[in-house]
Amino acid sequence: MKSMTHRVRPFASSQRLPDIDEPLARHDPEEAADQLAAFIRRHPRLMILTGAGVSTDSGIPDYRDGDGAWKRKQPVQHQAFMGSFEIRQRYWGRSLIGWPVMQKAAPNPSHHYISELEQAGHSRLVVTQNVDRLHQRAGTQAVLDLHGRADEVLCMDCGYRCSRDEVHERCADLNPGFLSYQAGVAPDGDADLDVDFSDFRLADCPTCKGILKPDVVFFGDFVPKSRVQTALDALKASDGLLVIGSSLMVYSGFRFCRYGKEWEKPMATLNLGRTRAEDLVDLKLNARIGETLQATLRQLR
């Protein structure tokens, strides 16, 4: 088996999904549901891989457009965060604005429909690339947070762990002048804020004064081997793979389609826009996620 270790690698900012001559046809949700329900009936026990498109209706934006291009500045890189005090100032300063939006986000119908698929016995494991914990809040029991969870913070020196809310409150107390800013929000709780952060005071580890970082896998970092192996074990034991709301531009998610193809697993994608796995999957549905899942569940009942 191939190595389980890999770095989270986005495509370059200028790179889009492969050009295809004909325009991508949009499926009517009812039509898409007919095909998806048939796929699930044939392959009733699936591994479900979800991406940012599942959480957009919760007010958490995604990173990319329908062609796979960045809709905002690329997220912070792990090496840059760890190596630069100024970049940590900027990240935590922007998070002071962005985190409350993540904090208030609630599961949307898509999260609840995926939970219903699990309750009906159609999901062996939900592997999510999102860090918002909304699947768990919607009631899904078997969830793997592939890229970690944004609601917890980890000391990179001593391993101290605490809630994101605690660090947010400390940063707010240290930097009251930053609370008045408003900005667009990124899927990891970052914000599109371009101001002078040189006076921003960082909250450090209360145990060792070390670097605090959200317990998420930043771009350029590695997904822990154990998480990858858990997902691969679930995929191997499943009847197929269903990808929902992901363009699969990040290799940590795309790799499961590669393995699925190698293991001859039936695969389907439900996404608003193209995916990186166009040539690998058996069923490609370009349709609104919530409406399609709702109609699919109606047919499966």
Short mmCIF file of N, CA and C in Angstrom, two decimals, residues 185-257:
data_model
loop_
_atom_site.label_atom_id
_atom_site.label_comp_id
_atom_site.label_asym_id
_atom_site.label_seq_id
_atom_site.Cartn_x
_atom_site.Cartn_y
_atom_site.Cartn_z
N VAL A 185 -15.42 36.21 5.77
CA VAL A 185 -14.89 35.11 6.57
C VAL A 185 -14.48 33.95 5.68
N ALA A 186 -13.42 33.24 6.09
CA ALA A 186 -12.95 32.05 5.39
C ALA A 186 -13.42 30.80 6.12
N PRO A 187 -13.37 29.62 5.45
CA PRO A 187 -13.90 28.40 6.06
C PRO A 187 -13.20 27.94 7.33
N ASP A 188 -12.00 28.46 7.63
CA ASP A 188 -11.29 28.04 8.84
C ASP A 188 -11.39 29.06 9.96
N GLY A 189 -12.26 30.08 9.80
CA GLY A 189 -12.39 31.11 10.82
C GLY A 189 -11.47 32.29 10.61
N ASP A 190 -10.66 32.26 9.56
CA ASP A 190 -9.84 33.40 9.17
C ASP A 190 -10.78 34.46 8.57
N ALA A 191 -10.26 35.65 8.33
CA ALA A 191 -11.10 36.72 7.75
C ALA A 191 -10.30 37.49 6.72
N ASP A 192 -11.01 38.08 5.76
CA ASP A 192 -10.38 38.87 4.70
C ASP A 192 -10.19 40.30 5.20
N LEU A 193 -9.22 40.49 6.07
CA LEU A 193 -8.99 41.79 6.70
C LEU A 193 -7.56 42.22 6.44
N ASP A 194 -7.39 43.41 5.87
CA ASP A 194 -6.07 43.90 5.51
C ASP A 194 -5.81 45.22 6.24
N VAL A 195 -5.31 45.10 7.46
CA VAL A 195 -4.98 46.28 8.27
C VAL A 195 -3.60 46.07 8.88
N ASP A 196 -3.12 47.03 9.64
CA ASP A 196 -1.83 46.92 10.30
C ASP A 196 -1.99 46.07 11.57
N PHE A 197 -1.34 44.91 11.58
CA PHE A 197 -1.43 44.02 12.74
C PHE A 197 -0.20 44.10 13.63
N SER A 198 0.69 45.04 13.39
CA SER A 198 1.97 45.06 14.12
C SER A 198 1.80 45.26 15.62
N ASP A 199 0.68 45.85 16.03
CA ASP A 199 0.44 46.05 17.46
C ASP A 199 -0.45 44.97 18.07
N PHE A 200 -0.83 43.98 17.27
CA PHE A 200 -1.71 42.93 17.79
C PHE A 200 -0.94 42.07 18.80
N ARG A 201 -1.53 41.86 19.95
CA ARG A 201 -0.89 41.10 21.02
C ARG A 201 -1.40 39.66 20.99
N LEU A 202 -0.47 38.74 20.87
CA LEU A 202 -0.82 37.32 20.77
C LEU A 202 -1.07 36.71 22.15
N ALA A 203 -2.00 35.79 22.20
CA ALA A 203 -2.18 34.95 23.39
C ALA A 203 -1.26 33.75 23.25
N ASP A 204 -0.38 33.53 24.22
CA ASP A 204 0.51 32.38 24.14
C ASP A 204 0.05 31.29 25.10
N CYS A 205 0.74 30.18 25.09
CA CYS A 205 0.36 29.04 25.91
C CYS A 205 0.47 29.40 27.39
N PRO A 206 -0.58 29.20 28.18
CA PRO A 206 -0.51 29.54 29.60
C PRO A 206 0.40 28.61 30.39
N THR A 207 0.79 27.49 29.79
CA THR A 207 1.65 26.52 30.48
C THR A 207 3.12 26.76 30.20
N CYS A 208 3.46 26.97 28.91
CA CYS A 208 4.89 27.08 28.56
C CYS A 208 5.23 28.31 27.74
N LYS A 209 4.24 29.18 27.48
CA LYS A 209 4.43 30.39 26.66
C LYS A 209 4.73 30.07 25.20
N GLY A 210 4.39 28.85 24.78
CA GLY A 210 4.66 28.44 23.41
C GLY A 210 3.62 28.96 22.42
N ILE A 211 3.77 28.51 21.16
CA ILE A 211 2.91 28.97 20.06
C ILE A 211 1.58 28.23 20.10
N LEU A 212 0.50 28.98 20.09
CA LEU A 212 -0.84 28.41 20.00
C LEU A 212 -1.32 28.42 18.55
N LYS A 213 -1.92 27.32 18.14
CA LYS A 213 -2.41 27.17 16.76
C LYS A 213 -3.73 26.41 16.80
N PRO A 214 -4.70 26.81 15.99
CA PRO A 214 -5.93 26.00 15.91
C PRO A 214 -5.59 24.56 15.55
N ASP A 215 -6.32 23.63 16.11
CA ASP A 215 -6.04 22.22 15.87
C ASP A 215 -6.60 21.78 14.52
N VAL A 216 -6.14 22.46 13.48
CA VAL A 216 -6.52 22.14 12.11
C VAL A 216 -5.26 21.95 11.29
N VAL A 217 -5.38 21.21 10.21
CA VAL A 217 -4.25 20.97 9.31
C VAL A 217 -4.18 22.13 8.33
N PHE A 218 -3.21 23.01 8.52
CA PHE A 218 -3.02 24.11 7.58
C PHE A 218 -2.44 23.57 6.27
N PHE A 219 -2.59 24.33 5.20
CA PHE A 219 -1.96 23.96 3.94
C PHE A 219 -0.45 23.85 4.15
N GLY A 220 0.14 22.80 3.59
CA GLY A 220 1.56 22.55 3.75
C GLY A 220 1.90 21.65 4.91
N ASP A 221 0.92 21.35 5.76
CA ASP A 221 1.12 20.44 6.88
C ASP A 221 0.66 19.04 6.48
N PHE A 222 0.86 18.08 7.37
CA PHE A 222 0.50 16.70 7.08
C PHE A 222 -0.76 16.29 7.83
N VAL A 223 -1.64 15.58 7.15
CA VAL A 223 -2.75 14.92 7.83
C VAL A 223 -2.18 13.73 8.60
N PRO A 224 -2.51 13.58 9.88
CA PRO A 224 -1.96 12.45 10.65
C PRO A 224 -2.23 11.11 9.97
N LYS A 225 -1.23 10.24 10.03
CA LYS A 225 -1.35 8.93 9.38
C LYS A 225 -2.57 8.15 9.87
N SER A 226 -2.85 8.26 11.17
CA SER A 226 -3.95 7.47 11.72
C SER A 226 -5.29 7.87 11.11
N ARG A 227 -5.47 9.16 10.83
CA ARG A 227 -6.73 9.62 10.22
C ARG A 227 -6.85 9.08 8.80
N VAL A 228 -5.76 9.17 8.05
CA VAL A 228 -5.78 8.67 6.68
C VAL A 228 -6.10 7.17 6.67
N GLN A 229 -5.45 6.44 7.58
CA GLN A 229 -5.67 4.99 7.62
C GLN A 229 -7.10 4.65 8.00
N THR A 230 -7.67 5.39 8.95
CA THR A 230 -9.07 5.16 9.34
C THR A 230 -10.00 5.34 8.15
N ALA A 231 -9.76 6.40 7.37
CA ALA A 231 -10.59 6.66 6.20
C ALA A 231 -10.40 5.57 5.14
N LEU A 232 -9.17 5.15 4.92
CA LEU A 232 -8.92 4.12 3.92
C LEU A 232 -9.54 2.79 4.33
N ASP A 233 -9.47 2.47 5.61
CA ASP A 233 -10.11 1.24 6.09
C ASP A 233 -11.62 1.29 5.84
N ALA A 234 -12.21 2.46 6.10
CA ALA A 234 -13.66 2.60 5.87
C ALA A 234 -13.99 2.48 4.39
N LEU A 235 -13.15 3.09 3.54
CA LEU A 235 -13.39 3.02 2.10
C LEU A 235 -13.30 1.57 1.61
N LYS A 236 -12.30 0.87 2.10
CA LYS A 236 -12.11 -0.51 1.65
C LYS A 236 -13.29 -1.40 2.07
N ALA A 237 -13.88 -1.09 3.22
CA ALA A 237 -15.00 -1.89 3.73
C ALA A 237 -16.34 -1.44 3.18
N SER A 238 -16.37 -0.33 2.44
CA SER A 238 -17.62 0.23 1.94
C SER A 238 -17.97 -0.33 0.57
N ASP A 239 -19.24 -0.13 0.20
CA ASP A 239 -19.69 -0.54 -1.14
C ASP A 239 -19.30 0.48 -2.20
N GLY A 240 -18.95 1.70 -1.78
CA GLY A 240 -18.59 2.74 -2.73
C GLY A 240 -18.28 4.03 -2.01
N LEU A 241 -18.00 5.07 -2.79
CA LEU A 241 -17.64 6.39 -2.26
C LEU A 241 -18.59 7.43 -2.84
N LEU A 242 -19.13 8.27 -1.96
CA LEU A 242 -19.96 9.40 -2.38
C LEU A 242 -19.30 10.68 -1.90
N VAL A 243 -18.93 11.55 -2.83
CA VAL A 243 -18.30 12.83 -2.52
C VAL A 243 -19.37 13.91 -2.62
N ILE A 244 -19.51 14.72 -1.57
CA ILE A 244 -20.54 15.76 -1.54
C ILE A 244 -19.90 17.11 -1.22
N GLY A 245 -20.07 18.07 -2.12
CA GLY A 245 -19.67 19.44 -1.84
C GLY A 245 -18.18 19.69 -1.84
N SER A 246 -17.43 18.96 -2.63
CA SER A 246 -15.98 19.15 -2.71
C SER A 246 -15.53 19.13 -4.16
N SER A 247 -14.67 20.08 -4.51
CA SER A 247 -14.05 20.07 -5.84
C SER A 247 -12.88 19.10 -5.88
N LEU A 248 -12.46 18.61 -4.71
CA LEU A 248 -11.36 17.65 -4.59
C LEU A 248 -10.03 18.23 -5.06
N MET A 249 -9.91 19.55 -5.00
CA MET A 249 -8.67 20.18 -5.44
C MET A 249 -7.51 19.93 -4.49
N VAL A 250 -7.81 19.65 -3.23
CA VAL A 250 -6.77 19.34 -2.25
C VAL A 250 -6.53 17.83 -2.27
N TYR A 251 -5.27 17.43 -2.32
CA TYR A 251 -4.94 16.02 -2.50
C TYR A 251 -5.42 15.16 -1.34
N SER A 252 -5.48 15.72 -0.15
CA SER A 252 -5.88 14.91 1.01
C SER A 252 -7.28 14.33 0.83
N GLY A 253 -8.14 15.00 0.06
CA GLY A 253 -9.45 14.44 -0.26
C GLY A 253 -9.44 13.65 -1.56
N PHE A 254 -8.74 14.18 -2.56
CA PHE A 254 -8.68 13.55 -3.87
C PHE A 254 -8.08 12.15 -3.81
N ARG A 255 -7.17 11.95 -2.87
CA ARG A 255 -6.50 10.65 -2.79
C ARG A 255 -7.50 9.51 -2.61
N PHE A 256 -8.65 9.76 -1.96
CA PHE A 256 -9.62 8.69 -1.74
C PHE A 256 -10.27 8.25 -3.05
N CYS A 257 -10.39 9.18 -3.99
CA CYS A 257 -10.86 8.80 -5.33
C CYS A 257 -9.80 7.98 -6.05
#
